[in-house]
XYZ file of C-alpha atoms in Angstrom:
339
model
C 0.008 0.039 0.087
C 1.125 3.561 -0.825
C 0.500 5.565 2.346
C 0.214 9.387 2.494
C 3.249 11.506 3.598
C 4.468 14.976 3.413
C 5.982 14.273 -0.236
C 2.909 12.490 -1.654
C -0.217 14.083 -2.922
C -2.575 11.156 -2.298
C -4.743 11.549 0.668
C -5.673 8.062 1.499
C -3.553 4.630 1.328
C -3.591 3.261 -2.281
C -2.862 -0.165 -3.686
C 0.369 -0.197 -5.493
C 2.721 -2.471 -7.611
C 0.121 -1.967 -10.614
C 3.243 -2.328 -12.717
C 3.178 -6.123 -12.114
C 0.043 -6.454 -14.407
C 1.563 -4.414 -17.036
C 4.669 -6.340 -16.945
C 2.681 -9.756 -17.221
C 0.474 -8.386 -19.845
C 3.254 -7.144 -22.020
C 5.331 -10.106 -21.903
C 2.622 -12.802 -22.356
C 1.824 -10.714 -25.576
C 5.220 -10.652 -26.613
C 5.689 -14.515 -26.316
C 2.422 -15.172 -27.938
C 2.992 -12.742 -31.036
C 6.785 -12.995 -31.585
C 7.618 -16.567 -30.527
C 8.486 -17.308 -34.313
C 9.967 -13.828 -35.138
C 12.033 -12.539 -32.359
C 15.443 -13.844 -31.818
C 14.698 -16.533 -28.912
C 18.150 -15.882 -26.889
C 17.681 -12.235 -27.035
C 14.047 -12.273 -26.009
C 14.741 -14.473 -22.909
C 17.807 -12.281 -22.012
C 15.804 -9.185 -22.438
C 13.130 -10.984 -20.142
C 15.844 -11.689 -17.539
C 16.729 -8.034 -17.513
C 13.158 -7.157 -16.892
C 12.929 -9.460 -14.047
C 15.862 -7.702 -12.405
C 14.006 -4.381 -12.906
C 10.463 -5.790 -11.438
C 12.472 -7.207 -8.449
C 14.038 -3.975 -7.933
C 10.694 -2.227 -7.917
C 8.753 -4.815 -5.795
C 11.469 -4.464 -3.099
C 11.335 -0.659 -3.301
C 7.592 -0.613 -3.037
C 7.597 -2.970 -0.038
C 10.432 -1.376 1.878
C 11.487 1.705 0.117
C 14.936 1.420 -1.149
C 17.615 4.250 -1.059
C 18.201 5.882 -4.504
C 21.562 4.295 -4.809
C 20.074 0.777 -4.047
C 17.528 1.316 -6.667
C 19.948 2.401 -9.264
C 22.079 -0.568 -8.387
C 19.237 -2.768 -9.589
C 18.763 -0.885 -12.684
C 22.368 -1.005 -13.403
C 22.414 -4.723 -13.120
C 19.632 -5.183 -15.452
C 21.551 -2.747 -18.019
C 24.572 -5.126 -17.814
C 22.518 -7.926 -18.838
C 21.263 -5.920 -21.727
C 24.568 -4.603 -22.752
C 26.754 -7.661 -22.514
C 24.349 -10.473 -23.050
C 21.520 -9.339 -25.137
C 23.841 -6.847 -27.237
C 21.638 -3.845 -26.963
C 24.025 -1.053 -27.124
C 25.149 2.231 -28.977
C 28.234 1.715 -31.070
C 28.688 4.510 -33.353
C 27.711 8.182 -33.621
C 27.527 10.416 -36.877
C 28.120 13.967 -36.301
C 27.674 17.027 -38.513
C 31.079 18.244 -40.058
C 32.711 15.174 -38.218
C 31.504 12.133 -39.783
C 30.995 8.696 -38.070
C 32.770 8.217 -34.880
C 33.143 4.790 -33.462
C 32.417 4.880 -29.673
C 34.679 1.945 -28.742
C 35.103 1.651 -25.192
C 32.748 4.842 -24.617
C 29.966 2.525 -25.887
C 29.524 0.891 -22.650
C 29.246 4.134 -20.328
C 27.217 5.983 -22.830
C 24.561 3.033 -23.170
C 24.531 2.515 -19.468
C 24.178 6.115 -18.615
C 21.291 6.284 -21.123
C 19.503 3.243 -19.753
C 19.984 4.689 -16.015
C 18.759 8.258 -17.069
C 15.679 7.298 -19.007
C 14.691 4.732 -16.166
C 14.963 7.331 -13.536
C 13.398 10.003 -15.359
C 10.142 8.047 -15.859
C 10.216 7.072 -12.214
C 10.397 10.883 -11.158
C 7.396 11.979 -12.980
C 5.272 9.306 -11.363
C 3.644 11.614 -8.896
C -0.001 11.973 -10.096
C -2.703 9.549 -10.900
C -2.101 8.505 -14.408
C 0.692 10.989 -15.029
C 3.487 8.464 -15.739
C 1.207 6.224 -17.614
C -0.301 8.636 -19.954
C 2.963 10.400 -20.868
C 4.471 7.044 -21.515
C 1.813 6.164 -23.906
C 2.271 9.330 -25.899
C 6.138 8.953 -26.095
C 5.937 5.244 -27.002
C 3.383 5.973 -29.703
C 5.645 8.595 -31.028
C 8.703 6.352 -30.654
C 6.885 3.426 -32.568
C 6.054 5.938 -35.604
C 9.237 7.623 -35.959
C 11.292 4.444 -35.483
C 9.536 2.795 -37.882
C 8.899 5.354 -40.674
C 11.910 7.787 -40.107
C 14.839 6.327 -38.191
C 15.244 2.944 -40.206
C 14.277 0.623 -37.312
C 13.632 -2.242 -39.740
C 13.044 -4.858 -37.224
C 9.160 -5.070 -37.095
C 9.022 -6.737 -33.835
C 10.477 -3.807 -32.167
C 7.381 -1.673 -33.123
C 5.131 -4.739 -32.186
C 6.624 -4.824 -28.791
C 6.208 -1.031 -28.417
C 2.585 -1.328 -29.313
C 2.311 -4.213 -26.801
C 3.427 -2.041 -24.099
C 1.219 0.905 -25.101
C -1.785 -1.695 -25.066
C -0.828 -2.847 -21.632
C -0.656 0.752 -20.468
C -3.730 1.757 -22.081
C -5.598 -0.903 -20.510
C -4.264 0.171 -17.168
C -4.780 3.721 -17.466
C -8.546 3.963 -16.554
C -7.639 2.514 -13.113
C -4.784 4.649 -12.666
C -6.476 7.957 -13.783
C -7.578 10.425 -11.391
C -9.240 9.231 -9.030
C -6.890 6.437 -9.086
C -7.993 2.874 -7.879
C -4.283 1.623 -8.076
C -0.762 2.989 -8.400
C 2.057 1.829 -10.899
C 4.461 1.975 -7.968
C 8.071 1.912 -8.551
C 7.618 -1.605 -9.908
C 5.597 -0.044 -12.956
C 7.498 3.432 -13.305
C 10.880 1.470 -13.324
C 9.796 -1.067 -15.801
C 8.183 1.299 -18.033
C 11.303 3.701 -18.082
C 13.639 0.801 -18.686
C 11.808 -0.431 -21.533
C 11.481 2.971 -23.156
C 15.289 3.193 -22.761
C 15.807 -0.103 -24.450
C 13.387 0.647 -27.270
C 15.010 3.794 -27.944
C 18.407 2.075 -28.135
C 17.116 0.065 -30.935
C 17.209 3.198 -33.126
C 20.401 4.517 -31.693
C 22.753 1.545 -32.634
C 24.400 3.640 -35.209
C 23.226 7.089 -34.055
C 23.150 10.222 -36.259
C 22.439 13.820 -34.745
C 18.763 13.306 -35.836
C 18.507 9.806 -34.419
C 19.861 11.072 -31.262
C 17.690 14.005 -30.816
C 14.334 12.466 -31.677
C 14.064 10.149 -28.611
C 15.421 12.970 -26.358
C 12.678 15.342 -27.628
C 10.025 12.541 -27.448
C 10.943 12.010 -23.784
C 11.057 15.754 -23.105
C 8.718 15.812 -20.142
C 10.436 13.163 -17.890
C 14.009 14.466 -19.027
C 13.090 18.021 -18.313
C 11.788 17.333 -15.187
C 14.697 15.311 -14.125
C 17.347 17.770 -15.410
C 15.644 20.767 -13.641
C 15.413 18.754 -10.338
C 19.255 18.215 -10.456
C 19.735 21.882 -11.236
C 17.475 23.090 -8.495
C 19.021 20.675 -5.916
C 22.657 21.632 -7.027
C 21.622 25.528 -6.674
C 20.020 24.924 -3.305
C 22.962 22.898 -2.172
C 20.986 19.979 -1.612
C 21.876 16.260 -2.488
C 20.667 15.390 -5.836
C 18.813 12.169 -4.605
C 17.003 14.314 -2.086
C 13.334 14.323 -2.903
C 11.208 17.560 -2.841
C 7.836 18.842 -3.948
C 8.982 21.023 -6.707
C 8.609 18.791 -9.736
C 6.574 19.987 -12.730
C 3.342 18.594 -11.405
C 4.019 19.929 -8.005
C 4.598 23.435 -9.384
C 1.284 23.459 -11.420
C -0.610 22.188 -8.510
C 0.810 24.800 -6.412
C -0.267 27.400 -8.992
C -3.699 26.486 -8.553
C -4.598 23.689 -11.119
C -6.501 20.733 -9.942
C -5.062 17.158 -9.677
C -6.743 16.127 -13.001
C -5.925 19.570 -14.727
C -2.263 19.196 -14.038
C -2.173 15.696 -15.557
C -4.036 16.814 -18.667
C -1.697 19.771 -19.162
C 1.236 17.737 -18.897
C -0.249 15.435 -21.443
C -0.441 18.364 -23.593
C 3.205 19.291 -23.152
C 4.064 15.679 -23.943
C 2.148 15.996 -27.239
C 3.878 19.221 -28.111
C 7.272 17.423 -27.910
C 5.982 14.786 -29.852
C 4.733 17.033 -32.596
C 8.273 18.727 -32.424
C 10.013 15.232 -32.697
C 8.061 14.721 -36.032
C 9.466 17.783 -37.414
C 13.051 16.615 -37.337
C 13.021 13.956 -40.228
C 11.824 16.807 -42.677
C 14.425 19.395 -41.550
C 17.649 20.212 -42.985
C 20.840 20.446 -40.553
C 20.234 24.109 -40.210
C 16.474 23.651 -39.745
C 17.216 21.020 -36.959
C 19.455 23.123 -35.236
C 17.008 26.085 -35.343
C 14.349 23.843 -34.100
C 16.293 22.738 -31.344
C 17.335 26.149 -30.374
C 13.825 27.348 -30.355
C 12.644 24.391 -28.371
C 15.202 24.898 -25.772
C 14.453 28.738 -25.429
C 10.713 28.077 -25.134
C 11.401 25.430 -22.680
C 13.395 27.608 -20.531
C 10.669 30.534 -20.843
C 8.157 27.911 -19.679
C 10.345 26.526 -16.747
C 10.932 30.171 -15.343
C 7.551 31.196 -15.647
C 6.178 28.198 -13.415
C 9.206 28.512 -11.134
C 10.687 24.958 -11.578
C 14.176 25.929 -10.521
C 12.805 28.665 -8.129
C 10.680 31.587 -8.248
C 13.656 34.089 -8.124
C 15.642 32.272 -10.572
C 14.570 33.878 -14.064
C 17.567 34.565 -15.981
C 16.280 34.501 -19.486
C 12.773 36.348 -18.480
C 15.154 39.041 -16.816
C 17.309 39.398 -19.961
C 14.081 39.785 -22.191
C 12.828 42.327 -19.875
C 16.091 44.460 -20.007
C 16.255 44.264 -23.764
C 12.575 45.300 -24.001
C 13.158 48.073 -21.494
C 16.400 49.112 -23.390
C 14.550 49.147 -26.704
C 11.593 51.118 -25.237
C 14.147 53.556 -23.845
C 15.968 53.944 -26.931
C 12.718 54.578 -28.973
C 11.698 57.311 -26.431
C 15.079 59.138 -26.885
C 14.617 58.844 -30.516
C 11.173 60.311 -30.356
C 12.196 63.039 -28.203
C 14.819 63.989 -30.342
C 12.732 64.011 -33.440
C 10.359 66.410 -31.625
C 13.017 68.689 -31.015
């Protein structure tokens, strides 16, 4: 049971570990649909890695592991994926540089990617239906962009993604506000782990475009995680220390209801997905400008809602100074013309 406390938003104890149902539905469907297509050895090794993640989540839901202990479990699962299943990023093609063989860097880059995405999804699981809905949007976009634009030719990857979407869609009515059951860390860690694995299937030989698209698709959890780290560093707090200043907390503190907050964040996830669809049709310059515009717009939004802190608005303050300077110059010019 997930009991209320100072950091949680639920008012009553709530059944948790709903992620077990998602895990079972996803894997039963995979084995039924893909038993003749998916490489059997890789399927079983991936299943083994999933079991490590599920075990970590169940233990965390029961006795609440320390962040380092939780990440150790994900790290062990990532090792299985990297060394046994062979899911890894090996090369990177950069503009003006060409193809770079990652070599020994393949290991830390792949492991860090899995840890980062898994933890990011885990962090946004703070409201009824939030992580479930955002994950559905991100996974649907990943399936479409991967199949049509990123040359992920293995059809079984798309099938697996849609199997997970179906499992999440079946769970969402019971998880949406007012929830009857929570994902628990069992669910959020599993979903994040699978999203990381799926995205790596399109990043084996990464280019600038194939690298940026999954990052944009998972913009909501990545943004929340990056700014949580920045916020805690600026406030001289441990990075692993939980707080009530995540994206969903800030929106609720601004006056939105629980359900409104979730729907707003769904909308933000959809915007990120639409931006991701623009990259395959953009030139190198267009991709650069699109990325720049996305980052500027994101920073303005973050400062407006005070995700880092109400008094930390460097970009907004710069815009205000430039606007005041422009207005002052215009007034001086008008005064000079009158004379």
